[in-house]
mmCIF file of C-alpha atoms in Angstrom:
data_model
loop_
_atom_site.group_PDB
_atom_site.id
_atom_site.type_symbol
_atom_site.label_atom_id
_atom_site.label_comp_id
_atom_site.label_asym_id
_atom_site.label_seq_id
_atom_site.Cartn_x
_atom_site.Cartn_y
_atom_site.Cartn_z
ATOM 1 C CA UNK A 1 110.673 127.666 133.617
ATOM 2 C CA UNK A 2 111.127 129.762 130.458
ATOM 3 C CA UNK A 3 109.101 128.686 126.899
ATOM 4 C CA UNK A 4 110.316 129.501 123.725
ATOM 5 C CA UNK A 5 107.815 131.226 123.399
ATOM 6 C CA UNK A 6 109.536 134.617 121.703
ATOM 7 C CA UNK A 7 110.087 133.336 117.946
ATOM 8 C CA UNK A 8 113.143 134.492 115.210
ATOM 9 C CA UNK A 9 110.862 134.383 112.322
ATOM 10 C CA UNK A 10 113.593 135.352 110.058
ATOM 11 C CA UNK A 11 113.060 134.213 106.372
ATOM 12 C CA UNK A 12 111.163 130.890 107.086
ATOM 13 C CA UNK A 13 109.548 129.980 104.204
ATOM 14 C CA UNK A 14 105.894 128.466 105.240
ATOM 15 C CA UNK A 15 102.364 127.225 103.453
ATOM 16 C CA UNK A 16 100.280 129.366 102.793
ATOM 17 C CA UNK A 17 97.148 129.457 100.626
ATOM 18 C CA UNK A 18 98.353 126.729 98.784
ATOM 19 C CA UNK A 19 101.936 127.836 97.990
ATOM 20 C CA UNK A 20 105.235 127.822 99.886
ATOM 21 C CA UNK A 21 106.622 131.533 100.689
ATOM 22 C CA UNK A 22 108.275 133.539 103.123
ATOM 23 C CA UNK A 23 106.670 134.533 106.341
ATOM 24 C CA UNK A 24 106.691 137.825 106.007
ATOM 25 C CA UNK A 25 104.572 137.319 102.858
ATOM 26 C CA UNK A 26 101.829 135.587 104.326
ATOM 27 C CA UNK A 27 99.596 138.153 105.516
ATOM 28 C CA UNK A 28 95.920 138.347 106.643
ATOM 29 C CA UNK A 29 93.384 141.556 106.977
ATOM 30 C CA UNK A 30 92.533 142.471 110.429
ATOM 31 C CA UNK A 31 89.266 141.649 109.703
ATOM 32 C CA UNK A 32 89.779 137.552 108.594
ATOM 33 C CA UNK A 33 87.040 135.789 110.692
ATOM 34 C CA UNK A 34 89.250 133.022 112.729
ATOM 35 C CA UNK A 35 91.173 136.361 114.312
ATOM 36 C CA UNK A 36 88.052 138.305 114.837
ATOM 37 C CA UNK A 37 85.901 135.324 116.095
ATOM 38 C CA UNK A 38 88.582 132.559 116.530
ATOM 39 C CA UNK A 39 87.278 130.212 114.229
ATOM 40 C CA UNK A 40 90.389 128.406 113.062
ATOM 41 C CA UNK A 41 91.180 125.037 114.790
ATOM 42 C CA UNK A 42 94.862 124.164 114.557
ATOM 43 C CA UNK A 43 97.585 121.471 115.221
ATOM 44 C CA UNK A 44 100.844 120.602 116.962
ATOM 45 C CA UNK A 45 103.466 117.954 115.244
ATOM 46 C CA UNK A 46 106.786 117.713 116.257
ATOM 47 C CA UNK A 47 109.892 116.870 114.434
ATOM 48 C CA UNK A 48 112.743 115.085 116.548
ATOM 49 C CA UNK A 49 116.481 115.363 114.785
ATOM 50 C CA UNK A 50 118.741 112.078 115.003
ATOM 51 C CA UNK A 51 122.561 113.339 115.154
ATOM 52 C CA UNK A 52 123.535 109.811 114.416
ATOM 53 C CA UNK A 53 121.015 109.368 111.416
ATOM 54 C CA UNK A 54 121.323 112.973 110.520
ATOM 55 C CA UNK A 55 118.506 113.150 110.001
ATOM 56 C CA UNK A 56 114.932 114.742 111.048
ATOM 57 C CA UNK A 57 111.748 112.624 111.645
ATOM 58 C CA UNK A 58 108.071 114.274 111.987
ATOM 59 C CA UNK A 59 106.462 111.795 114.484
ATOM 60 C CA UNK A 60 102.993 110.690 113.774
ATOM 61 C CA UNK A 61 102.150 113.077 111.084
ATOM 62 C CA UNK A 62 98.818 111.412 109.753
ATOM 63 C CA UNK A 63 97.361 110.804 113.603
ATOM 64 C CA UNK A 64 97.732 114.843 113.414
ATOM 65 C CA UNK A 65 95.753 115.190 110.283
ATOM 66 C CA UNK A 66 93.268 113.265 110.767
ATOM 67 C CA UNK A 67 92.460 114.718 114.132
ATOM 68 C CA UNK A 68 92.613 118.190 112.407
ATOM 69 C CA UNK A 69 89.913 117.106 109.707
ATOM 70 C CA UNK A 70 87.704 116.103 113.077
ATOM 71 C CA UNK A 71 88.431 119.757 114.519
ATOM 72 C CA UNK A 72 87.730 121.153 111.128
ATOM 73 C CA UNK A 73 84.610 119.334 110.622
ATOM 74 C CA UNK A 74 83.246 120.177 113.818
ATOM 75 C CA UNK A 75 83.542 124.072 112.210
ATOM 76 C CA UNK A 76 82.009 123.156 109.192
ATOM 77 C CA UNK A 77 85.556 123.215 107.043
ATOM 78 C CA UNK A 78 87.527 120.459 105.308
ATOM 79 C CA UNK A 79 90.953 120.048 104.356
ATOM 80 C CA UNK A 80 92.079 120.394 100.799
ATOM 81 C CA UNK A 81 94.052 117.341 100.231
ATOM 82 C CA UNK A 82 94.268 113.897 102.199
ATOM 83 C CA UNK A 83 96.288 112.943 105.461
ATOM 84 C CA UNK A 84 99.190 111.453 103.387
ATOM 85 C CA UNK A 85 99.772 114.195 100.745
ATOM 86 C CA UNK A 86 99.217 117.023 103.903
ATOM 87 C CA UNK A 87 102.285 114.845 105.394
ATOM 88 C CA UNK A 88 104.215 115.053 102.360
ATOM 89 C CA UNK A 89 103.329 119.099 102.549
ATOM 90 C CA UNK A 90 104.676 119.164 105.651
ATOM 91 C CA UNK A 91 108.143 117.530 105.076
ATOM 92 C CA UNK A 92 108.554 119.070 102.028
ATOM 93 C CA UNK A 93 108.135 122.556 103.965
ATOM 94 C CA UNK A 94 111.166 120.923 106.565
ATOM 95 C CA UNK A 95 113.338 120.537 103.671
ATOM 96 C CA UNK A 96 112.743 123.595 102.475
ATOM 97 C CA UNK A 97 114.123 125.166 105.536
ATOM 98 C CA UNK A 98 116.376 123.138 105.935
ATOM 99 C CA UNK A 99 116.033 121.821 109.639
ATOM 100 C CA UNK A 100 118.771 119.997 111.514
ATOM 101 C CA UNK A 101 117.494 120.197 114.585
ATOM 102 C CA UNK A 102 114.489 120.117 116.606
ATOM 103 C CA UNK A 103 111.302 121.269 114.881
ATOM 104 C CA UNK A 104 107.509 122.229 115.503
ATOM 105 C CA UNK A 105 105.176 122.425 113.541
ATOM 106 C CA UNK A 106 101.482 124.583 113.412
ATOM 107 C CA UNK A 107 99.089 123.745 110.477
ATOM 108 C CA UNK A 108 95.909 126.199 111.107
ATOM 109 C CA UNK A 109 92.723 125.866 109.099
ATOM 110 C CA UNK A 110 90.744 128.627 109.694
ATOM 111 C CA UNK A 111 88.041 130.706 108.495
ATOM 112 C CA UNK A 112 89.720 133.389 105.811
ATOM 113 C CA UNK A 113 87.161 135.873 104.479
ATOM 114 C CA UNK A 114 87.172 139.193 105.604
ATOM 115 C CA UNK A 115 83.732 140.375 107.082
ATOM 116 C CA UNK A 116 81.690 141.180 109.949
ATOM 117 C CA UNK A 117 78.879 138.444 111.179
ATOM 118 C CA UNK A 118 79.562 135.574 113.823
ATOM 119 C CA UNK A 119 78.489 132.652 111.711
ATOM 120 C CA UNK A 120 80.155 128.995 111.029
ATOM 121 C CA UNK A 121 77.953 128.115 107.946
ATOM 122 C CA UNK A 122 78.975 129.507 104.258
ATOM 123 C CA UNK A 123 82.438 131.098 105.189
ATOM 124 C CA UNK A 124 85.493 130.270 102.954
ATOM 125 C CA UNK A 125 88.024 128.895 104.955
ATOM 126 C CA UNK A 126 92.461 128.095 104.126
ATOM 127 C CA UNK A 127 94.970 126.451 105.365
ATOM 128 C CA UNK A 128 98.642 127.568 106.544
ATOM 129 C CA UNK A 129 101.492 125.364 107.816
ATOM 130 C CA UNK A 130 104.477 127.039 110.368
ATOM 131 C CA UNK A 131 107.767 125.432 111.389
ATOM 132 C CA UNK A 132 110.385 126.596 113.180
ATOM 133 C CA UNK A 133 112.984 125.565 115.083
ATOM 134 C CA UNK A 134 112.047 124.456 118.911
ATOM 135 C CA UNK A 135 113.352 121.769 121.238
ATOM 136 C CA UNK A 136 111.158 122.357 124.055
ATOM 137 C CA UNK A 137 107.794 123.629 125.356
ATOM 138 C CA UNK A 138 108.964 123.695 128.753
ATOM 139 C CA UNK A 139 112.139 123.084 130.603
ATOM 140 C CA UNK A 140 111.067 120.235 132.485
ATOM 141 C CA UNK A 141 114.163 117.885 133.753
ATOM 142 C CA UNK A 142 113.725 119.565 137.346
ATOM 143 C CA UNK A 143 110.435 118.809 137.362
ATOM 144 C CA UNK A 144 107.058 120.700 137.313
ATOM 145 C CA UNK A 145 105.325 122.619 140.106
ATOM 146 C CA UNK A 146 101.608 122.545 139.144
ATOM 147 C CA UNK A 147 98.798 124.013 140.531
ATOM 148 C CA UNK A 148 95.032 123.668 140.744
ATOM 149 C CA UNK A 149 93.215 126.171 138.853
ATOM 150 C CA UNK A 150 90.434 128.250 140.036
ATOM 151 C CA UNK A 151 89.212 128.313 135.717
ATOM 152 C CA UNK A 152 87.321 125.344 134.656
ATOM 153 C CA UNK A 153 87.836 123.504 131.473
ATOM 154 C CA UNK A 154 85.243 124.917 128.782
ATOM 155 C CA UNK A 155 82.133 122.189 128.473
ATOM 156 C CA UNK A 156 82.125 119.942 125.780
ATOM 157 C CA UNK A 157 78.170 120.917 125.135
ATOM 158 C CA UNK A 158 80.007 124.733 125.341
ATOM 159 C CA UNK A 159 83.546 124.946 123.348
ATOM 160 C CA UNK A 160 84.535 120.805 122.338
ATOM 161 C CA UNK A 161 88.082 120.390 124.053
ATOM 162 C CA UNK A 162 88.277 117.299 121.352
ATOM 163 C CA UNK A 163 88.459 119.873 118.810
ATOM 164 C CA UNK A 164 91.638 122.243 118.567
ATOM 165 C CA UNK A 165 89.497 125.535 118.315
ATOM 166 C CA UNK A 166 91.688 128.541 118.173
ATOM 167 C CA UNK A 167 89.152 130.200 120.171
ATOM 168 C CA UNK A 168 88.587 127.890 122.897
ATOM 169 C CA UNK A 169 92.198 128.511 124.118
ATOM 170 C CA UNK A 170 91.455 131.650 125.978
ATOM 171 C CA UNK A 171 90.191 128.949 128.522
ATOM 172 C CA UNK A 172 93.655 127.424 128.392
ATOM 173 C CA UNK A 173 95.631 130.546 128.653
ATOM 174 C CA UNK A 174 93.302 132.219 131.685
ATOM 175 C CA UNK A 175 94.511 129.147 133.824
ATOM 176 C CA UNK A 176 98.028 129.100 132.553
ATOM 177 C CA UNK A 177 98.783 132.773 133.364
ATOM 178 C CA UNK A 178 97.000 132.163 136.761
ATOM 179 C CA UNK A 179 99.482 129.743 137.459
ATOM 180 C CA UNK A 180 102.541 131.619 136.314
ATOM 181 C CA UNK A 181 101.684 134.053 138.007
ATOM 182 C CA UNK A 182 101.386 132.869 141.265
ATOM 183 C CA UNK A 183 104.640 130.999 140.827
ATOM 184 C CA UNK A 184 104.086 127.997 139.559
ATOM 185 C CA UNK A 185 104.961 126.053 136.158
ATOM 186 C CA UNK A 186 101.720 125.012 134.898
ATOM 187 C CA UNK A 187 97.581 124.248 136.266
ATOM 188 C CA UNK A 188 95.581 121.497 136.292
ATOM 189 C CA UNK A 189 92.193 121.937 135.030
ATOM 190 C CA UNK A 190 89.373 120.515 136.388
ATOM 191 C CA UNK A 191 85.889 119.455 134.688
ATOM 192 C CA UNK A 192 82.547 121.988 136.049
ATOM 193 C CA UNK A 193 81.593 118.619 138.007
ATOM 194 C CA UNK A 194 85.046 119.138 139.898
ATOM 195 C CA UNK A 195 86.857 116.120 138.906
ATOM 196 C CA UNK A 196 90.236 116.466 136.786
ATOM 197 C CA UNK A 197 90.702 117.464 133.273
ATOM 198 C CA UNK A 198 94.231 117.727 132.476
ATOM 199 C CA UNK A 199 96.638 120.739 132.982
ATOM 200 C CA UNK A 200 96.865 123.590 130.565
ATOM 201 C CA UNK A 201 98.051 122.191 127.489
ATOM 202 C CA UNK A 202 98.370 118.383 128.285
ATOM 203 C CA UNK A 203 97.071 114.947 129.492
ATOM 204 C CA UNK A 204 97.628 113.713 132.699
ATOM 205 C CA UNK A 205 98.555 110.374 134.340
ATOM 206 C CA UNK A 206 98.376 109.558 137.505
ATOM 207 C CA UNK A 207 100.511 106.388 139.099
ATOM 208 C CA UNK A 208 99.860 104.916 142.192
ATOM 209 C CA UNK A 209 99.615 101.173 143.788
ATOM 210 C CA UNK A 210 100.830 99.698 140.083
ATOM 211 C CA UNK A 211 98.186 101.519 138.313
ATOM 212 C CA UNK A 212 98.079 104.343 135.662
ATOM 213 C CA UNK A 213 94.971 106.333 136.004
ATOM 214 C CA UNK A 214 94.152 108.709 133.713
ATOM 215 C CA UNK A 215 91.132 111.053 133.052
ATOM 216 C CA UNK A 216 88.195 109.667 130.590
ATOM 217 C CA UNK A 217 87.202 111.880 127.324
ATOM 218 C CA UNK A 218 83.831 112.568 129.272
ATOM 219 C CA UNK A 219 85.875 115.313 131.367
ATOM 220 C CA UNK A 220 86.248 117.558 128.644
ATOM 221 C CA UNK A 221 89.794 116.616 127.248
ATOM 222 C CA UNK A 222 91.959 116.693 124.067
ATOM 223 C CA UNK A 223 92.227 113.263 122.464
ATOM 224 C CA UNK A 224 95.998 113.361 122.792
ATOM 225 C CA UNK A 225 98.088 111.593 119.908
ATOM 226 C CA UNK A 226 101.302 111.477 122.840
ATOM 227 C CA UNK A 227 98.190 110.240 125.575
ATOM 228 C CA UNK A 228 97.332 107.345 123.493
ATOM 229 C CA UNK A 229 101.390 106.276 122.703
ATOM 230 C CA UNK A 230 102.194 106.935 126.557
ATOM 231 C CA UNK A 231 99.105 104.712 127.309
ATOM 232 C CA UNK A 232 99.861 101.933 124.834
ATOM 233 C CA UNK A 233 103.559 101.957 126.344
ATOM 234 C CA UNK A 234 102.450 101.866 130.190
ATOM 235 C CA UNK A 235 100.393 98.543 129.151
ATOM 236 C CA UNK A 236 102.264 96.643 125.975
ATOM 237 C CA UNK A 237 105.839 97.355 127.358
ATOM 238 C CA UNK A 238 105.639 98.018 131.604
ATOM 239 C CA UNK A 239 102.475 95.998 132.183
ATOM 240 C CA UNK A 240 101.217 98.501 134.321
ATOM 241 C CA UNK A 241 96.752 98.820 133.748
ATOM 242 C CA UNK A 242 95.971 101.473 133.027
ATOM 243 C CA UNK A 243 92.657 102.604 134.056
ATOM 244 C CA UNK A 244 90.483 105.652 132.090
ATOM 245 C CA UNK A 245 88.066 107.535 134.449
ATOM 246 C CA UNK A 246 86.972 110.751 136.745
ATOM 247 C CA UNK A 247 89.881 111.605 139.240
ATOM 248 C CA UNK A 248 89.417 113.157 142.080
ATOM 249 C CA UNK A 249 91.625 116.435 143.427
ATOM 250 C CA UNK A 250 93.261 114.249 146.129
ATOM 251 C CA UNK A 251 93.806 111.362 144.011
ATOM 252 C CA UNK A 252 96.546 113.958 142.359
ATOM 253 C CA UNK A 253 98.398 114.993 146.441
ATOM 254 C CA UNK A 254 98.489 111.479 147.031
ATOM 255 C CA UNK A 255 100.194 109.445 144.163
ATOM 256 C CA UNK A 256 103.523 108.038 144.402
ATOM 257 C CA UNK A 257 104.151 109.568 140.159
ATOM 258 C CA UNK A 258 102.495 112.190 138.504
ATOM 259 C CA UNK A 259 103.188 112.848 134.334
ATOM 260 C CA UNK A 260 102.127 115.313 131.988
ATOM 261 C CA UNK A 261 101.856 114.244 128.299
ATOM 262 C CA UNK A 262 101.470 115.921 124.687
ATOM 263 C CA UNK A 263 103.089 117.047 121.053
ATOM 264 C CA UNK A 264 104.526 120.359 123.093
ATOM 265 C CA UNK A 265 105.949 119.143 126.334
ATOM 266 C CA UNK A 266 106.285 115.473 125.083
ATOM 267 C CA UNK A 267 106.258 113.065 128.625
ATOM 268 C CA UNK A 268 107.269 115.651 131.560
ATOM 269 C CA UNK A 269 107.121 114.944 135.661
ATOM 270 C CA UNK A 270 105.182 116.640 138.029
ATOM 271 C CA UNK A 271 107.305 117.438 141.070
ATOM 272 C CA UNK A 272 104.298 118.902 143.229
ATOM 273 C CA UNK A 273 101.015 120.121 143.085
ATOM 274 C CA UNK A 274 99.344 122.773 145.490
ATOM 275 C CA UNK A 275 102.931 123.020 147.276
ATOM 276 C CA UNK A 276 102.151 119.093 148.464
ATOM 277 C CA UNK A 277 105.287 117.066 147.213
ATOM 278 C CA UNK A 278 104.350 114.143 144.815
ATOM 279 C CA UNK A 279 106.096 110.562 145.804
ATOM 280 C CA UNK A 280 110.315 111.455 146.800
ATOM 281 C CA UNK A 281 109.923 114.706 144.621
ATOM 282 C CA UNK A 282 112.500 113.199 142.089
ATOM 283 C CA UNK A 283 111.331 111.771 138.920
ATOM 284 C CA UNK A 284 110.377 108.137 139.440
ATOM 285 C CA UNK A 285 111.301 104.924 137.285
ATOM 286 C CA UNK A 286 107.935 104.974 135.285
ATOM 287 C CA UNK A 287 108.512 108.505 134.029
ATOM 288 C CA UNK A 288 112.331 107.735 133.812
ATOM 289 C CA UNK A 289 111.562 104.530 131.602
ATOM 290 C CA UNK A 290 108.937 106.689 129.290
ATOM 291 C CA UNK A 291 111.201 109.456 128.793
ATOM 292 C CA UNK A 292 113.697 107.229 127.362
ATOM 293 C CA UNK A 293 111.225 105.259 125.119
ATOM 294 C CA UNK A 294 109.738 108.440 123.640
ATOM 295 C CA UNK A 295 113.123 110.150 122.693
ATOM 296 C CA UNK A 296 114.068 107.409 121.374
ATOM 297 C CA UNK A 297 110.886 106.123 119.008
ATOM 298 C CA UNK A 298 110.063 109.985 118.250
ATOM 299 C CA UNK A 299 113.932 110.234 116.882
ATOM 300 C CA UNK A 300 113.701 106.846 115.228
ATOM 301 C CA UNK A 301 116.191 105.112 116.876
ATOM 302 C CA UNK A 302 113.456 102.679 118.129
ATOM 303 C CA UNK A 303 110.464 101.272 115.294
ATOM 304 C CA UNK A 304 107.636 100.669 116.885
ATOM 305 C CA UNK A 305 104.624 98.604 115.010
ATOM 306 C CA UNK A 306 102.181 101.350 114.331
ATOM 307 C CA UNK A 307 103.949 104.563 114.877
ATOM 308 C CA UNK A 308 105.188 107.018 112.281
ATOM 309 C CA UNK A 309 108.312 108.444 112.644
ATOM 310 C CA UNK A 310 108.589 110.139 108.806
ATOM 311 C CA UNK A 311 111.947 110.950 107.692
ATOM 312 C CA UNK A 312 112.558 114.249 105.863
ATOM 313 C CA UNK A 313 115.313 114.367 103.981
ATOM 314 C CA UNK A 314 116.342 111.230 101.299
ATOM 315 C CA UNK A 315 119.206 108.793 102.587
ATOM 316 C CA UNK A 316 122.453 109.865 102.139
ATOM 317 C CA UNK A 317 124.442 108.262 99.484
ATOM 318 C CA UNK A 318 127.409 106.514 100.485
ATOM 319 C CA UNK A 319 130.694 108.080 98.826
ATOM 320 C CA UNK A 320 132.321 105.619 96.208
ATOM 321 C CA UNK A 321 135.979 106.289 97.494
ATOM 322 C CA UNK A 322 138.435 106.312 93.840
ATOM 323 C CA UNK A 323 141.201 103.134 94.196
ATOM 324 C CA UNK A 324 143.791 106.132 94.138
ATOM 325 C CA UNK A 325 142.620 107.293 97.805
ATOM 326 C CA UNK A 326 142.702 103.166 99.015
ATOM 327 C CA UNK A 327 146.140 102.442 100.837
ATOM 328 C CA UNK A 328 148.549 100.400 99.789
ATOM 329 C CA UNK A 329 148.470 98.290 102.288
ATOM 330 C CA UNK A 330 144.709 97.446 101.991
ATOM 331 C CA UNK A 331 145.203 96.844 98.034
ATOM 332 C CA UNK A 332 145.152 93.258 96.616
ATOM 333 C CA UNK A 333 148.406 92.092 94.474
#
């Protein structure tokens, strides 16, 4: 399963140090810290396009924000304005280019002076939005063939997996490319006390005997914005408890439905693990069910209480059709 992961850049235009511009003008020195030392922390928002509306929504843009002002804290660095006017940044920089389609979106806030010295504390530090176009993370309608990794996830005492740290993804992409390259789609991560984290670049549920189990923020996780909406769903809407704590490696070889969750891969099935089948090996009714409730509240066709699905572009303004064009069949007398 191929990602789009090989980008047209083109002439996006992008926000960068405050202004919008063209990609190819927003540059950095080789020696910026956050490339040197990977002290940037960045974020993933998605923006769903609605062929009936025509239009494009950016699902929970503020949930983002605010969870990139905790990563940013954590690396002593704040954001320049607040959660609502970053949002209106963000769709303004849709509109620019013009989207009708699918969208993702990267804000980064990193660490922007140019010298040598591995330090956090008095470093000047910007921020730079990306979106392009991009329907999908991973091709994931057949299902995904995951894998155990032999990396563990970083320590929370070590690298903070609540914390988007630009750095701390070398942990994520030693187990990825593990797993590609021995064949399979995607790992799962475990904690250093060998219980499960969640696979390379999203939660994890686990289904079995009418529960959802899922693994608790002490196993060295990312607060997912898509875990918490997939969790509220599985309880408000299917009734199904769900249940937050360690999970074991053969919890994962025997349950009857396995899902993967996040801004990137939105709500994907797990067709085996380790080679073992999981349930049939066809995606069951609880995935089925959230698949269709996430397309549709991330595209808007569905308002839900409490999640923001932000439109981008202004509502279209119906046509006043001229008396001339009415026919004459349809005109009073």
């Amino acid at each position: 399963m191929v990602e789009e992961d090989r980008l047209n850049l083109g002439e996006l235009v992008v926000y960068h140090r405050g202004e919008f511009m063209p990609y190819s003008q927003a540059t950095l020195g080789l020696l910026t810290h956050a490339l040197q030392y990977g002290t940037g922390c960045f974020e993933g928002i998605r923006g769903f396009w609605n062929d009936e509306d025509e239009q494009l929504y950016v699902f929970e843009p503020v949930a983002h924000y605010k969870r990139l002002r905790r990563s940013g804290n954590l690396l002593l660095m704040d954001l320049p304005l607040s959660d609502e006017e970053l949002t209106e940044v963000t769709l303004e920089l849709c509109r620019r280019n013009g989207f009708r389609g699918d969208v993702y979106i990267r804000p980064l806030l990193f660490k922007s002076e140019e010298f040598f010295g591995v330090r956090l504390d008095d470093v000047g530090h910007e921020l730079s939005i990306v979106a392009f176009p991009n329907s999908k993370y991973l091709d994931t309608d057949d299902g995904l063939k995951l894998c155990v990794s032999s990396w563990r996830r970083v320590d929370d005492n070590a690298t903070p997996a609540r914390a988007k740290i630009t750095g701390s993804y070398v942990n994520i992409a030693l187990a990825k490319s593990e797993a590609r390259m021995n064949g399979f789609d995607d790992a799962v991560v475990f904690s250093d006390d060998g219980h499960v984290s969640e696979a390379s670049a999203a939660n994890l549920f686990v289904l079995r005997d009418g529960i959802a189990t899922t693994p608790d923020l002490s196993q060295n996780l990312l607060e997912g914005v898509t875990r918490s909406v997939v969790g509220r769903y599985l309880r408000d809407e299917l009734e199904i408890p769900v249940e937050s704590r360690a999970i074991d490696r053969t919890e994962l070889y025997s349950a009857e439905e396995i899902l993967i969750c996040g801004t990137g891969v939105g709500v994907a099935w797990v067709q085996s693990i380790d080679h073992r089948t999981i349930g049939t090996g066809t995606m069951g009714p609880v995935v089925k069910s959230l698949r269709t409730f996430y397309d549709d509240v991330t595209r808007a066709r569905r308002t839900i209480p409490g999640l923001d699905a932000r439109a981008v572009y202004p509502p279209a303004i119906p046509t006043v059709r001229d008396e001339r064009e009415v026919p004459a069949r349809s005109v009073a007398v």
